[in-house]
């Protein structure tokens, strides 16, 4: 039972356009959500997060939106740059239970 | 600030052999995680320590995997005996987060580069 799902294994966008990466979860106890970026041969690095008490968090070109009723979050990257090409993982945490779960990732390719 | 250190970076062993991985977390981080990442999948939590106590080891195959975090700092993960399906990248991460505490502040995890294990 995969509690965090990233249904698009890959996404390709043109430089300068918007990239939208999606993530769905099933566990209603999740109260904190994170996006990580991973380059080949490196460990994931933290990108942006959002608490369940918010519906939007913005950091420069990156914005995360949370729709609790739909159990859905999305990461928007505007404008997309070639250096954004990487695997993006969505992660969700149940703070009280001390559990965190990752999705399987979406490979983003930004074409010059 | 030094990051999470892991060694070795790569390891190739035959099935039924044993292997150990080492992790040195960021100084002062209470929580340490070991994840297994199989090719094409996301990291799967194996075990989570807070200081030197285990918070969650529900997904650790305890018949062959073991982990310890003596003195609440460095950690080792051992596999004995290894199986072909253990081939994966083993990631160590640490964070300042303290689970289960009132008003704990959610924080991100910092990952090491991982150890790529190939079992042949």
XYZ file of C-alpha atoms in Angstrom:
232
model
C 0.000 0.000 0.000
C 1.816 3.049 -1.286
C 0.731 6.008 0.806
C 2.479 8.651 -1.291
C 2.128 8.476 -5.059
C 3.755 10.424 -7.836
C 1.854 9.210 -10.866
C 4.047 10.836 -13.510
C 7.439 9.091 -13.733
C 8.753 11.786 -16.044
C 8.063 15.315 -17.221
C 9.695 17.330 -19.977
C 9.306 21.103 -20.307
C 10.910 23.904 -22.256
C 13.240 26.332 -20.537
C 11.339 29.358 -19.257
C 8.002 27.553 -19.022
C 6.267 26.302 -15.910
C 6.926 22.821 -14.504
C 4.151 21.257 -12.427
C 4.910 18.117 -10.465
C 2.074 16.331 -8.686
C 1.806 14.163 -5.615
C -1.137 12.345 -4.021
C -1.328 10.796 -0.564
C -3.768 8.537 1.191
C -2.923 8.836 4.895
C -4.997 11.623 6.472
C -2.606 11.708 9.434
C 0.149 13.257 7.312
C 0.666 16.821 8.514
C 3.913 17.941 6.915
C 4.979 17.634 3.313
C 8.355 18.110 1.658
C 9.859 18.116 -1.799
C 13.401 16.902 -2.374
C 15.533 17.160 -5.493
C 18.052 14.506 -6.447
C 20.886 14.649 -8.957
C 22.590 11.432 -10.156
C 25.070 9.903 -7.701
C 24.025 12.320 -4.959
C 21.661 12.086 -2.039
C 18.331 13.959 -2.107
C 18.462 17.598 -1.062
C 15.621 19.492 0.521
C 13.784 21.942 -1.708
C 10.639 23.233 -0.050
C 8.050 22.157 2.512
C 4.532 22.936 3.653
C 2.613 22.344 6.849
C -0.931 21.016 6.720
C -2.211 24.270 8.243
C -1.231 26.110 5.057
C -2.315 25.743 1.452
C 0.624 27.476 -0.209
C 4.302 28.081 0.404
C 6.588 29.997 -1.899
C 10.370 30.209 -2.118
C 11.732 32.051 -5.116
C 10.889 30.121 -8.270
C 9.381 27.249 -6.288
C 5.828 27.131 -4.944
C 4.123 24.209 -3.261
C 0.332 23.994 -3.126
C -1.564 21.721 -0.744
C -5.180 20.632 -1.198
C -6.015 18.700 1.953
C -9.525 17.740 0.924
C -8.190 16.147 -2.238
C -5.064 14.817 -0.482
C -3.017 16.352 -3.259
C 0.016 18.590 -3.445
C 1.883 20.066 -6.343
C 5.226 21.747 -6.918
C 5.378 24.613 -9.401
C 8.693 25.787 -10.828
C 8.539 29.096 -12.678
C 10.471 29.753 -14.815
C 12.054 26.356 -15.351
C 15.799 26.239 -15.976
C 18.021 23.468 -17.401
C 19.692 23.154 -13.989
C 16.336 22.097 -12.560
C 16.632 18.811 -14.442
C 16.653 16.172 -11.703
C 14.459 13.633 -9.940
C 11.929 15.231 -7.597
C 10.609 13.295 -4.623
C 7.506 14.129 -2.656
C 7.601 13.117 1.027
C 4.943 13.194 3.727
C 5.275 13.013 7.495
C 3.003 12.089 10.371
C 4.694 14.139 13.053
C 2.979 12.463 15.994
C 3.809 8.970 14.818
C 7.302 9.914 13.723
C 6.818 8.427 10.285
C 7.822 9.830 6.928
C 7.117 8.313 3.519
C 8.516 9.079 0.064
C 6.940 8.820 -3.357
C 8.788 7.114 -6.225
C 9.852 10.372 -7.817
C 9.321 12.290 -11.054
C 12.212 12.875 -13.436
C 12.080 16.446 -14.707
C 13.913 17.366 -17.890
C 14.124 21.043 -18.810
C 15.149 21.533 -22.414
C 17.123 24.627 -23.453
C 28.912 22.890 8.233
C 29.968 19.358 7.309
C 27.279 17.219 5.742
C 26.243 13.645 6.396
C 29.182 11.337 5.716
C 28.729 7.774 4.496
C 31.170 5.050 3.614
C 31.868 3.174 1.517
C 30.463 4.786 -1.641
C 30.288 1.498 -3.511
C 30.314 -2.145 -2.484
C 30.041 -5.351 -4.489
C 29.548 -8.617 -2.616
C 28.380 -12.115 -3.344
C 25.047 -13.331 -2.037
C 25.173 -14.795 1.451
C 28.110 -12.574 2.368
C 27.825 -9.851 4.985
C 28.318 -6.117 4.570
C 28.321 -3.054 6.813
C 27.720 0.591 6.090
C 28.788 3.515 8.231
C 27.175 6.920 8.708
C 28.292 10.035 10.532
C 25.400 12.500 10.801
C 25.571 16.257 11.040
C 26.796 17.294 14.461
C 23.968 17.948 16.888
C 21.278 16.201 14.866
C 19.168 14.059 17.173
C 17.456 11.964 14.518
C 19.207 9.585 12.138
C 17.529 7.625 9.347
C 18.596 4.725 7.159
C 16.766 4.418 3.842
C 16.917 1.811 1.107
C 16.430 3.094 -2.436
C 15.901 0.466 -5.095
C 16.409 1.614 -8.677
C 13.336 3.446 -9.962
C 11.754 3.783 -6.541
C 11.729 6.340 -3.776
C 13.692 5.971 -0.547
C 12.096 3.477 1.818
C 12.682 3.981 5.527
C 14.461 1.048 7.167
C 15.098 2.414 10.628
C 14.909 5.703 12.469
C 16.867 6.620 15.604
C 16.337 9.511 17.962
C 19.599 9.890 19.828
C 20.522 6.249 20.517
C 16.953 4.932 20.742
C 14.931 3.360 17.945
C 11.833 5.340 16.910
C 10.709 3.132 14.029
C 12.134 -0.106 12.661
C 8.888 -1.554 11.371
C 10.223 -1.972 7.823
C 13.632 -3.364 8.740
C 13.998 -7.044 7.738
C 15.261 -8.044 11.123
C 16.212 -11.574 10.122
C 19.097 -10.178 8.078
C 19.396 -6.449 8.751
C 20.621 -4.817 11.927
C 21.515 -1.277 12.866
C 22.912 0.496 15.851
C 23.645 4.016 16.917
C 25.867 3.740 19.914
C 26.397 6.956 21.885
C 23.747 8.647 19.751
C 26.154 9.815 17.039
C 27.580 7.479 14.360
C 25.543 4.590 13.061
C 26.200 1.310 11.284
C 23.808 -0.744 9.179
C 24.632 -4.395 8.619
C 23.245 -7.014 6.264
C 23.975 -10.660 6.990
C 23.504 -12.682 4.858
C 22.897 -10.544 1.767
C 20.423 -11.502 -0.936
C 20.278 -10.432 -4.566
C 17.233 -8.238 -3.840
C 19.285 -6.198 -1.366
C 21.007 -4.499 -4.294
C 20.150 -0.841 -3.809
C 21.476 2.509 -2.666
C 21.531 2.825 1.118
C 21.017 6.387 2.229
C 21.703 7.821 5.634
C 20.049 11.073 6.681
C 19.880 13.188 9.803
C 17.715 15.987 11.106
C 17.200 18.160 14.152
C 13.613 16.959 14.402
C 12.571 15.377 17.663
C 9.626 13.075 17.080
C 6.750 12.757 19.489
C 7.613 15.870 21.465
C 5.084 18.586 22.125
C 5.536 21.598 19.858
C 8.297 19.860 17.930
C 9.270 21.869 14.895
C 9.136 20.015 11.614
C 12.432 20.107 9.793
C 13.896 18.569 6.699
C 16.330 15.692 6.576
C 19.866 16.061 5.264
C 21.075 13.114 3.205
C 24.482 11.631 2.607
C 25.609 10.576 -0.862
C 24.634 6.989 -0.205
C 26.299 3.598 -0.591
C 25.536 1.699 -3.758
C 25.403 -2.015 -2.935
C 25.500 -4.639 -5.646
C 24.880 -8.242 -4.627
C 25.951 -10.802 -7.257
